[in-house]
CSV table of C-alpha atoms and ligand atoms in Angstrom, one decimal:
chain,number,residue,atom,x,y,z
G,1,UNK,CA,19.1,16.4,4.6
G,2,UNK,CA,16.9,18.6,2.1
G,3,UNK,CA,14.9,16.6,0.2
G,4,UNK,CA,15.9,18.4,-2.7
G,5,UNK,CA,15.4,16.8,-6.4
G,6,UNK,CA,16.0,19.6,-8.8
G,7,UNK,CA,12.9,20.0,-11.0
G,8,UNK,CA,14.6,18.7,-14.6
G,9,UNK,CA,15.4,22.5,-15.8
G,10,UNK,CA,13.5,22.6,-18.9
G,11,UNK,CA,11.0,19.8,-18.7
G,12,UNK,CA,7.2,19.7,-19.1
G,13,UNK,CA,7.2,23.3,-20.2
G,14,UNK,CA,7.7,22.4,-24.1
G,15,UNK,CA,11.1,22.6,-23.9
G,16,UNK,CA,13.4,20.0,-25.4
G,17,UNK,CA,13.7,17.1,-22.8
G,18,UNK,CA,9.6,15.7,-21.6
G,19,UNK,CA,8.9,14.7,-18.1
G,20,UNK,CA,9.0,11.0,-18.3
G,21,UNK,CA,5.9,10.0,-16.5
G,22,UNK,CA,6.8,6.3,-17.1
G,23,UNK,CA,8.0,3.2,-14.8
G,24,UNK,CA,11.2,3.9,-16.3
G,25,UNK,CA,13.4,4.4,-18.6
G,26,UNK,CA,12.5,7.6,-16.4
G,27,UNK,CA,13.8,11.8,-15.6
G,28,UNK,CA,17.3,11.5,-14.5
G,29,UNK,CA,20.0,14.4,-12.9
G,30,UNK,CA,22.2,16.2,-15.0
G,31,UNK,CA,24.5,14.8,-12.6
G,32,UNK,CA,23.5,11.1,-13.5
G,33,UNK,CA,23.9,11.7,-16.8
G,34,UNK,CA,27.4,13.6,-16.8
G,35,UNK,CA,29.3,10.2,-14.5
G,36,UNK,CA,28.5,8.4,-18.2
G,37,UNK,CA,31.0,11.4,-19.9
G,38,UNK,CA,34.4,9.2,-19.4
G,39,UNK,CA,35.8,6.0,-20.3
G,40,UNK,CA,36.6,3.1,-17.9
G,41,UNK,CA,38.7,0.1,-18.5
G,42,UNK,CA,36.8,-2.7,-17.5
G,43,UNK,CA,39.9,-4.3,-16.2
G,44,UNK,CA,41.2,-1.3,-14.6
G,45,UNK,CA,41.1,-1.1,-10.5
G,46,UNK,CA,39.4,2.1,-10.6
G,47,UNK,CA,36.3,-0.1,-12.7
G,48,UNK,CA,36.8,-2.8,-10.2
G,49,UNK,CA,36.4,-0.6,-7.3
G,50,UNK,CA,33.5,1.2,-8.5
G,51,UNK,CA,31.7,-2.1,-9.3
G,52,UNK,CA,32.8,-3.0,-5.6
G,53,UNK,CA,31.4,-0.1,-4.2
G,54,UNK,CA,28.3,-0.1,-6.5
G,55,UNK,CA,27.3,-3.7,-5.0
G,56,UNK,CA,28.4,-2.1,-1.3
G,57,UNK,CA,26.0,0.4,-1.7
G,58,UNK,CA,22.9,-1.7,-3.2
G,59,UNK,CA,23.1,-4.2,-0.3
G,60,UNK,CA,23.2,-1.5,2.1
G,61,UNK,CA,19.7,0.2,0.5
G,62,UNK,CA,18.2,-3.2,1.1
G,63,UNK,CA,19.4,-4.0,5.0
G,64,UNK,CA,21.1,-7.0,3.4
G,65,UNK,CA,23.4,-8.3,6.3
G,66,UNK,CA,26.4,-10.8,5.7
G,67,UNK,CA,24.2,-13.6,4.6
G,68,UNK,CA,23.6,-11.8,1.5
G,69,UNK,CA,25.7,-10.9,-1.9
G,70,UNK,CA,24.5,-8.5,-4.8
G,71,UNK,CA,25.3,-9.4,-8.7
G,72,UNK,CA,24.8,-7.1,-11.2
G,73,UNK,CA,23.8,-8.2,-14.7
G,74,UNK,CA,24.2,-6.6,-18.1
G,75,UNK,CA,21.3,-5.8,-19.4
G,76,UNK,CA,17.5,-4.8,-18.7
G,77,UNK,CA,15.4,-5.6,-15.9
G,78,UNK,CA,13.8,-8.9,-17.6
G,79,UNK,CA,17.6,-10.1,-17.6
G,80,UNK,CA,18.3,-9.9,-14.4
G,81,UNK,CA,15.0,-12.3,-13.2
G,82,UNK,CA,15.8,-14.4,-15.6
G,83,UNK,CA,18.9,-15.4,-14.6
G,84,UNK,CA,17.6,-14.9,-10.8
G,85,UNK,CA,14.8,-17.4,-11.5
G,86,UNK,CA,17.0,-19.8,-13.8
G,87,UNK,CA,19.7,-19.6,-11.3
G,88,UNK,CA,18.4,-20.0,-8.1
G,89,UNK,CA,15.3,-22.1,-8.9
G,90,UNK,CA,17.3,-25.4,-8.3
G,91,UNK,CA,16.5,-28.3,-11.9
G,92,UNK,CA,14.7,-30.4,-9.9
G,93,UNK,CA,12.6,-27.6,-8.2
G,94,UNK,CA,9.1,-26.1,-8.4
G,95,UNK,CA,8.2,-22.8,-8.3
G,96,UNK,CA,5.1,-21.5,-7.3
G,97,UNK,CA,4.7,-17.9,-9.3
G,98,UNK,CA,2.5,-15.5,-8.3
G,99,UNK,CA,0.5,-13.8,-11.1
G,100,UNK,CA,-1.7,-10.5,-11.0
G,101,UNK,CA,-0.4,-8.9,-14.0
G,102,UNK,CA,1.7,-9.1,-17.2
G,103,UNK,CA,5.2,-8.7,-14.8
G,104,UNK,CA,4.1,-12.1,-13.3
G,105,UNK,CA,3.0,-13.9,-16.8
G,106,UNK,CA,6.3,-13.0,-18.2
G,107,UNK,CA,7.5,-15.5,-14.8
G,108,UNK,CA,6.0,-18.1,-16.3
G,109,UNK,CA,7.1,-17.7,-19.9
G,110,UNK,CA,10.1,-17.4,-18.6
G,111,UNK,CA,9.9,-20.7,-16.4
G,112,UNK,CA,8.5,-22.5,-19.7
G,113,UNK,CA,11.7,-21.4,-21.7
G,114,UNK,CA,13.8,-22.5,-19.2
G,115,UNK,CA,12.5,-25.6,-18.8
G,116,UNK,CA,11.6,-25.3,-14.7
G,117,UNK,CA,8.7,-26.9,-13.6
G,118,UNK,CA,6.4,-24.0,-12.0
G,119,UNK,CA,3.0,-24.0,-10.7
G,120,UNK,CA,0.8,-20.6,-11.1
G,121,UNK,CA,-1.5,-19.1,-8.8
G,122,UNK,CA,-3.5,-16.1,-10.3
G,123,UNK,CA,-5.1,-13.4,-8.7
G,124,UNK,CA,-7.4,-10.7,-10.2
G,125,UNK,CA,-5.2,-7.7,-11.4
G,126,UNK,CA,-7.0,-5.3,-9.1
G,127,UNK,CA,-6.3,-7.4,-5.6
G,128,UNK,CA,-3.2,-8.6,-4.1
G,129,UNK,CA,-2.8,-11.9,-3.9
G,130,UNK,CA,-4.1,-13.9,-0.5
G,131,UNK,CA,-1.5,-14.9,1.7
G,132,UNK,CA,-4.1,-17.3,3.2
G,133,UNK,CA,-4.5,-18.8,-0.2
G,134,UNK,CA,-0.3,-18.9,-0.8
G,135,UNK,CA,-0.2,-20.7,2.0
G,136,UNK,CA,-2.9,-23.5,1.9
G,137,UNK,CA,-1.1,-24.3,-1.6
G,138,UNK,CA,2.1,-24.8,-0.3
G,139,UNK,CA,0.9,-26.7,2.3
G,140,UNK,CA,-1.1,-28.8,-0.4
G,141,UNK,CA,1.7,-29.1,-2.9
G,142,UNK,CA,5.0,-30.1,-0.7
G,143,UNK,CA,7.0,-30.5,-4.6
G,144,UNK,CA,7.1,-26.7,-4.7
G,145,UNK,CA,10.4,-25.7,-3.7
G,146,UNK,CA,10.5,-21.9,-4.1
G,147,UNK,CA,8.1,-19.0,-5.1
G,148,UNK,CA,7.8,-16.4,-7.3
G,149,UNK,CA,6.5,-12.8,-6.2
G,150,UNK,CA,6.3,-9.2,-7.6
G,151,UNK,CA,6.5,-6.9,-5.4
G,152,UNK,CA,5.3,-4.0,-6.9
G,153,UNK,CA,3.2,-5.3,-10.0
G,154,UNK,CA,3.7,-2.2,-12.5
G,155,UNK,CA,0.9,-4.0,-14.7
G,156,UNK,CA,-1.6,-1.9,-12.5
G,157,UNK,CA,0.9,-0.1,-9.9
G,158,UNK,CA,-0.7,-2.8,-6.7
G,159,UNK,CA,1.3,-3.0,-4.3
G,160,UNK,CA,1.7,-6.7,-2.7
G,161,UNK,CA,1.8,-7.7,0.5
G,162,UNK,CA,5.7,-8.7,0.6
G,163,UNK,CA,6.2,-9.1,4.6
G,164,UNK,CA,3.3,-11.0,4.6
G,165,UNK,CA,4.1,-13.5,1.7
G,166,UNK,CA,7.9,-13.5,2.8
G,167,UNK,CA,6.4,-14.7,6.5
G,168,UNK,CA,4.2,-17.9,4.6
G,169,UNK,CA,7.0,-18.8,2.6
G,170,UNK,CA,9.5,-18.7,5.3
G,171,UNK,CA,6.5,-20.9,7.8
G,172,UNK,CA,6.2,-23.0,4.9
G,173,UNK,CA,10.1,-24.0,4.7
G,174,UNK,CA,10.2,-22.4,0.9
G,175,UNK,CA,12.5,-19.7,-0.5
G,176,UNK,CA,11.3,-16.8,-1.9
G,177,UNK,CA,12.3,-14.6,-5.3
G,178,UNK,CA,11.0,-11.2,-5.3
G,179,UNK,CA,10.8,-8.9,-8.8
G,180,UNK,CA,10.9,-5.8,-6.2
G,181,UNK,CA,11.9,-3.8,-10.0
G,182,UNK,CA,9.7,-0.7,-9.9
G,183,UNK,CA,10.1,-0.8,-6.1
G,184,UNK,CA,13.5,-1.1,-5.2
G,185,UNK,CA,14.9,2.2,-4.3
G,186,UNK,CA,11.4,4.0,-3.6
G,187,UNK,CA,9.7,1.7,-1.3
G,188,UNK,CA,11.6,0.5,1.9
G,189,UNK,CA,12.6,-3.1,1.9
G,190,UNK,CA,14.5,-4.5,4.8
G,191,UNK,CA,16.0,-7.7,4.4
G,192,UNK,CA,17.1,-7.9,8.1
G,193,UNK,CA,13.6,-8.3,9.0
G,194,UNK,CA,12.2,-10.1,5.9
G,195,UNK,CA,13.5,-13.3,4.7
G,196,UNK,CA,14.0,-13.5,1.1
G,197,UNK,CA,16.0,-15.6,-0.7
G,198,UNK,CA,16.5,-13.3,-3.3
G,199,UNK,CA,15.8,-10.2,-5.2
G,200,UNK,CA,15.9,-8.3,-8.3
G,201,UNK,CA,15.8,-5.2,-9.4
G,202,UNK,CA,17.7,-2.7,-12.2
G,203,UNK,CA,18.9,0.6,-12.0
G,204,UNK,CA,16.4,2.7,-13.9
G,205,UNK,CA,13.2,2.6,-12.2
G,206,UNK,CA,13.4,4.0,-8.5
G,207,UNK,CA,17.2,4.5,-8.2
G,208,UNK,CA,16.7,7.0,-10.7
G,209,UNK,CA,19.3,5.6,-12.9
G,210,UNK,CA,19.6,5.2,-16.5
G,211,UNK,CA,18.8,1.7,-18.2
G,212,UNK,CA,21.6,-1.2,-19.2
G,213,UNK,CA,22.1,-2.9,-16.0
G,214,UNK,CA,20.3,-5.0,-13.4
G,215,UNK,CA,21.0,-7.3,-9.8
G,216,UNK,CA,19.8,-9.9,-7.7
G,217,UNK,CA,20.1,-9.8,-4.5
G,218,UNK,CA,20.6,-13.1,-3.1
G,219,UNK,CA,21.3,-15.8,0.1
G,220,UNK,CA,24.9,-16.2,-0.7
G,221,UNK,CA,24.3,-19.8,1.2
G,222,UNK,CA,21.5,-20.5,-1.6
G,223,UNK,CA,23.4,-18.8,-4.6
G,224,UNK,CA,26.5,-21.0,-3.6
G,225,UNK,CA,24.6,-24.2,-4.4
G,226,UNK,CA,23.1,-23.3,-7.5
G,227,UNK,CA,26.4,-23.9,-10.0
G,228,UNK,CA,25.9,-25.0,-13.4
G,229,UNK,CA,21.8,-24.8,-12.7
G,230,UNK,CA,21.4,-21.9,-14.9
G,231,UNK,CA,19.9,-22.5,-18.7
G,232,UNK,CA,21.8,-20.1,-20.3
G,233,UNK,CA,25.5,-19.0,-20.1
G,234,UNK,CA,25.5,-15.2,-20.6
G,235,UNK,CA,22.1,-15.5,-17.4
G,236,UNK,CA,24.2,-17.3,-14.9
G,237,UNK,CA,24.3,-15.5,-11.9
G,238,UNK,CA,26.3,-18.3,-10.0
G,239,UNK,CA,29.3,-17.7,-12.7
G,240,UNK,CA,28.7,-14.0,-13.0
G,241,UNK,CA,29.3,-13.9,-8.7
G,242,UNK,CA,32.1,-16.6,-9.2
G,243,UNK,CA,33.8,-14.4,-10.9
G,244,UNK,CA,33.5,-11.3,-9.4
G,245,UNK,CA,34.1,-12.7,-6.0
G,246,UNK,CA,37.6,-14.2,-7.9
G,247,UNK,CA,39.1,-10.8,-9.0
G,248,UNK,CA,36.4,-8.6,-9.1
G,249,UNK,CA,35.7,-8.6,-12.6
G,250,UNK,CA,33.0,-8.8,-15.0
G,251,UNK,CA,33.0,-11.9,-16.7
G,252,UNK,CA,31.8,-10.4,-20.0
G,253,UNK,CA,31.6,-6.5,-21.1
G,254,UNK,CA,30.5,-4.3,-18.2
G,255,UNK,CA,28.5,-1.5,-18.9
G,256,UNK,CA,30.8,0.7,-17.3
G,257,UNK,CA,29.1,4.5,-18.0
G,258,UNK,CA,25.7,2.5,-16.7
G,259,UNK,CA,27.5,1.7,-13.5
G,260,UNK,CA,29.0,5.0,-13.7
G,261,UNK,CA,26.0,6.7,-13.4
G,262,UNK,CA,24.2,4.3,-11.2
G,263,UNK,CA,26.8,5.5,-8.7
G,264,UNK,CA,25.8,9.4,-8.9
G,265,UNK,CA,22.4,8.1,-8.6
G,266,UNK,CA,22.8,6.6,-5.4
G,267,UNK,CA,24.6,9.8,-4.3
G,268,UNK,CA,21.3,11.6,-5.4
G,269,UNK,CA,19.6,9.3,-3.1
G,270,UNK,CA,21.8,9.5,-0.3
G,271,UNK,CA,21.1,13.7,-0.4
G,272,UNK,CA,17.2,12.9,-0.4
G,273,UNK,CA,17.3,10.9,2.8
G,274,UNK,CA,17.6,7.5,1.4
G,275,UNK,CA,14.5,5.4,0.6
G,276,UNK,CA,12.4,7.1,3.3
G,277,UNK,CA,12.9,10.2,1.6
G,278,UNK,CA,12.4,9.5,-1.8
G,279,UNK,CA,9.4,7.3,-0.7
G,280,UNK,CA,7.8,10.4,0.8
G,281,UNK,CA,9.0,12.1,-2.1
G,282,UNK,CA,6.9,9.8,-4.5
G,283,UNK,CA,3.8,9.8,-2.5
G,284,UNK,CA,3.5,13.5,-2.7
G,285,UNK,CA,3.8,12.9,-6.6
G,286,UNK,CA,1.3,10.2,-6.7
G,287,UNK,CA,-0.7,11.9,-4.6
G,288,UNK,CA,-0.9,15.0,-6.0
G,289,UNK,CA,-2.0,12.9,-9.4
G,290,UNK,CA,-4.3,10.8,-8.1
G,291,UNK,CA,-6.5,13.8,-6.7
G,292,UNK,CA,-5.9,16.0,-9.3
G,293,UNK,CA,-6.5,13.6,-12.1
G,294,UNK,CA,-10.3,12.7,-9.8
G,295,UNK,CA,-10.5,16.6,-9.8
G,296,UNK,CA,-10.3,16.1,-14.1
G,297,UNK,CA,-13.5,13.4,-13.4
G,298,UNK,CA,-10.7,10.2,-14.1
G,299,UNK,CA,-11.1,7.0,-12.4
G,300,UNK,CA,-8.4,5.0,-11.2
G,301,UNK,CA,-8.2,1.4,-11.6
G,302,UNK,CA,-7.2,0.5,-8.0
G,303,UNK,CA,-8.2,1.2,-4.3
G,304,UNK,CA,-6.0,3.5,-2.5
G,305,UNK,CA,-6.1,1.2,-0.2
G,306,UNK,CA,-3.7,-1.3,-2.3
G,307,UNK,CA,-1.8,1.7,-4.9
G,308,UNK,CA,1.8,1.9,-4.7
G,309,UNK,CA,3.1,5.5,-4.9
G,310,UNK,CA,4.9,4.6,-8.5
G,311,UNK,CA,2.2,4.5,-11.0
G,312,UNK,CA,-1.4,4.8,-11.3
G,313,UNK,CA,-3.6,3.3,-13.8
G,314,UNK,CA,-6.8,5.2,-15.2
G,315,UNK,CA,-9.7,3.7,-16.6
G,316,UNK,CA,-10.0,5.3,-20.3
G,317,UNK,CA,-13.0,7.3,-20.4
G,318,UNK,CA,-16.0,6.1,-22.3
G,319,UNK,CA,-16.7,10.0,-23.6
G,320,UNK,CA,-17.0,9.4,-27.4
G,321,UNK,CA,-14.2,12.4,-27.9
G,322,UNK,CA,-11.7,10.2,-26.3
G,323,UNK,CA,-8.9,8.8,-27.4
G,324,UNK,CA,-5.7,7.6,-26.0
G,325,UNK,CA,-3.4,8.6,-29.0
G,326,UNK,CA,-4.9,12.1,-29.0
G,327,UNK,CA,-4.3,12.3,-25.3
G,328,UNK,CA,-0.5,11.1,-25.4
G,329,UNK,CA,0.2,13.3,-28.1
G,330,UNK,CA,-1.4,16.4,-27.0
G,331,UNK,CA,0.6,16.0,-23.3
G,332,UNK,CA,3.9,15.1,-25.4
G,333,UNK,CA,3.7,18.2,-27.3
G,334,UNK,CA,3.3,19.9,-24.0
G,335,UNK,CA,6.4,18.1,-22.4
G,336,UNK,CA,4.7,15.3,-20.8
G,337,UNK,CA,5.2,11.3,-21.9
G,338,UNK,CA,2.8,9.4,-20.3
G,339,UNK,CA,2.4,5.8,-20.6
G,340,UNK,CA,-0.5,3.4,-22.3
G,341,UNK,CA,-2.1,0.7,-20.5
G,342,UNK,CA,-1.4,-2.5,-20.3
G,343,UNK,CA,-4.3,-4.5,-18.9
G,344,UNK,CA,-6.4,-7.6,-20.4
G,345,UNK,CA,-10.0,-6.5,-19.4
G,346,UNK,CA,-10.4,-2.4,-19.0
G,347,UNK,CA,-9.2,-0.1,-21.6
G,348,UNK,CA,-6.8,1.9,-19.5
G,349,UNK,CA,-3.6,4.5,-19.5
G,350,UNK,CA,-1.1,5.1,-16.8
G,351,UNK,CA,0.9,8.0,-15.8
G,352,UNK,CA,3.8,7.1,-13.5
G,353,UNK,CA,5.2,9.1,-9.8
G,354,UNK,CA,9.0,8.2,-10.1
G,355,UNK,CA,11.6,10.0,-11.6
G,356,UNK,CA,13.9,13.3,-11.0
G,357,UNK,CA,10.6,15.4,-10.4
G,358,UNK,CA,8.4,16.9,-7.5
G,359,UNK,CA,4.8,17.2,-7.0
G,360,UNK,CA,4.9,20.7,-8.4
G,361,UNK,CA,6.2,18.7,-12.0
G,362,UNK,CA,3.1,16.7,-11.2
G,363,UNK,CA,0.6,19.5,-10.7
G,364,UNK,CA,1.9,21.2,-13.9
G,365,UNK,CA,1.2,18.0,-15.6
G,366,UNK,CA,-3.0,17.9,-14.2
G,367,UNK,CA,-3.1,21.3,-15.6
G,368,UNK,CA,-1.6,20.7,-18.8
G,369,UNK,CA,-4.0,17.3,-19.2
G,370,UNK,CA,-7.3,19.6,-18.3
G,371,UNK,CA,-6.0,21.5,-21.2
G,372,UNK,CA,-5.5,18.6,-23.2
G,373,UNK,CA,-9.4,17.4,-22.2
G,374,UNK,CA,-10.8,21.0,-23.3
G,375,UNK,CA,-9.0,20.6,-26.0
G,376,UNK,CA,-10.0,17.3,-27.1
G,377,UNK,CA,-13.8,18.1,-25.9
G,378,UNK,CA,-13.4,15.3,-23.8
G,379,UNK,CA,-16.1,16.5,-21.4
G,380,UNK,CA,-16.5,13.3,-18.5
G,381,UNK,CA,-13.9,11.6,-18.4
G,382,UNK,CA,-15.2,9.0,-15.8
H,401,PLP,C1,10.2,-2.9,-15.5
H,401,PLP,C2,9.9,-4.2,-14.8
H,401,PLP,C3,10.6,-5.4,-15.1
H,401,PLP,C4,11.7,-5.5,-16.1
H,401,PLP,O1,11.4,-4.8,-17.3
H,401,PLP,P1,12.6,-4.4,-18.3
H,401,PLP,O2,11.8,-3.8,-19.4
H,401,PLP,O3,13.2,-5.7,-18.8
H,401,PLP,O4,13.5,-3.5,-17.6
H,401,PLP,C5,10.2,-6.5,-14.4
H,401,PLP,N1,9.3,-6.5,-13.5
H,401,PLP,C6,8.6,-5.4,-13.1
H,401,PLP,C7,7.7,-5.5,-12.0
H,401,PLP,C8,8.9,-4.2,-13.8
H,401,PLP,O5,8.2,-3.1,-13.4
């Protein structure tokens, strides 16, 4: 298979679509974007068999056997783990959430809306959190009932140590709920060999799609306990399988050219190879960043050691000519969106690997920022 993602034809040259360097919404195919150009009845077959196929296709990126189901949600990602997490967290539960970064805070606010007794363990943005530590705390606290894990926290763009959390849990007798959203698709999860209660994700971070819907992946064995737990109606992911499973409908308005599209995307990343392929694919972007950005004099936030290849924070550099607004704009008007920070401590930007896009998209865009630094008379940016 050629791993062959057409360059967007007129990006990052000042023409009239940018390069999204962002976690998303991010560059998609023409081809994405043309699905979306009919109309679907949402209670026509040909609707219901996409949908089918569509929930086919996302199990099968993940390795999900039997055991598992996939529900799609209306909406953004933040829907989809909140009915995951108001779902499949049972009333009478605790979860343990993990937090390194805004992704896992908005856990918690999320827990304290929907009324579900949670416990937080916190670990410094720039360090994954310990799996010995996870651990002792389950063992200390036997009322926690399930845990809470990003997978890739795009706060920073660390990637966590998911086997390894996944194989505490599973000693520990807990379930586990990943937010695997701005991994899914572009780093290779394999739920034969890691056991997960559940995941979410959406369609318009590494499946290249464009944004309205999300899923959760889930234990169908779990999922089919959990009616009537959710908080909310329009959240509940026990209703929203119900019904699919009944007649294959959406219990409320599908967003069908979203599904639509999300289907050519997956095609897309069939032609690539699959996840390995567009995993290789993104390290060569974030690679390609990374050193030329430390060939500009940036620093990154993170170890190598712990980056995922989807998007790299920089530490804003303390040259008096800087500034962040200047930056973006200068890059936009050269066909470039980048992304701001969004860190407590260290004033910080980030510039993101995923999208429709190669490394030679990427080494356009170094080029265009030591222009942008000239320009600026930014002259160290460490
Ligand atoms: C993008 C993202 C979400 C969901 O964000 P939305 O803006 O609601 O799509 C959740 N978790 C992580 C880790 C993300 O990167």
């Amino acid at each position: 298979m050629p791993c062959d993602p057409p360059p967007p034809a007129e990006g990052g040259g000042g023409g009239p679509e940018p390069v999204l360097l962002t976690p998303g919404p991010l560059t998609t195919r023409p081809e994405t974007r043309a699905a979306m150009d009919r109309d679907w009845g949402s209670r026509d077959p040909a609707f219901i068999a996409l949908t089918a196929q569509v929930r086919e296709r996302l199990l099968a990126i993940a390795n999900a056997g039997e055991g598992f189901t996939c529900v799609p949600l209306q909406g953004s990602g933040t829907f989809a783990v909140e009915a995951q997490l108001g779902t499949l967290v049972p009333r009478e539960g605790r979860l343990l959430v993990l937090v390194g970064g805004a992704y896992g805070r908005r856990k918690v606010e999320i827990c304290r809306r929907a009324g579900r007794d949670h416990a937080v363990l916190e670990s410094e943005e720039t360090a994954p959190p310990s799996v010995a530590a996870v651990a002792e705390r389950l063992a200390a606290e036997p009322a926690i009932t399930d845990v809470a894990l990003v997978h890739c926290e795009t706060t920073t763009g660390i990637l966590n140590p998911l086997d390894d959390i996944a194989a505490a849990v599973s000693a520990a007798g807990r379930r586990l709920h990943v937010d695997a959203m701005s991994s899914f698709g572009g780093i290779p999860i394999d739920l034969g060999r890691v056991p997960l209660a559940s995941l979410a994700a959406s369609a318009n971070k590494c499946l290249e799609g464009v944004p309205g819907v999300g899923f959760v992946i889930a234990r169908t064995d779990h999922l089919e306990t959990c009616a009537g737990n959710a908080h909310a109606v329009s959240l509940d992911l026990h209703a929203q399988w119900a019904g699919l499973e009944a007649n294959g409908q959406w219990r409320f308005t599908p967003p069908t050219q979203v599904l639509a599209a999300l289907d050519a995307a997956l095609d897309a990343l069939d032609a690539e190879g699959g996840v390995g392929g567009r995993f290789a694919r993104y390290w060569e972007n974030c690679r390609t960043l990374v050193d030329g950005m430390r060939g500009l004099g940036f620093e990154t936030l993170l170890d190598d050691a712990v980056q995922a290849p989807i998007i790299v924070t920089f530490r804003a550099p303390e040259d008096p000519a800087w500034d962040f607004g200047g930056f973006y704009d200068r890059l936009s008007a050269r066909g470039f969106v980048i992304y701001p920070g969004k860190l407590a401590q260290v004033e910080s930007f980030r510039v993101g690997c995923i999208g429709v896009f190669r490394a030679d998209t990427m080494a356009r865009f170094i080029a265009a920022a030591g222009g942008v630094l000239a320009e600026m008379g930014v002259e160290n940016p460490a």
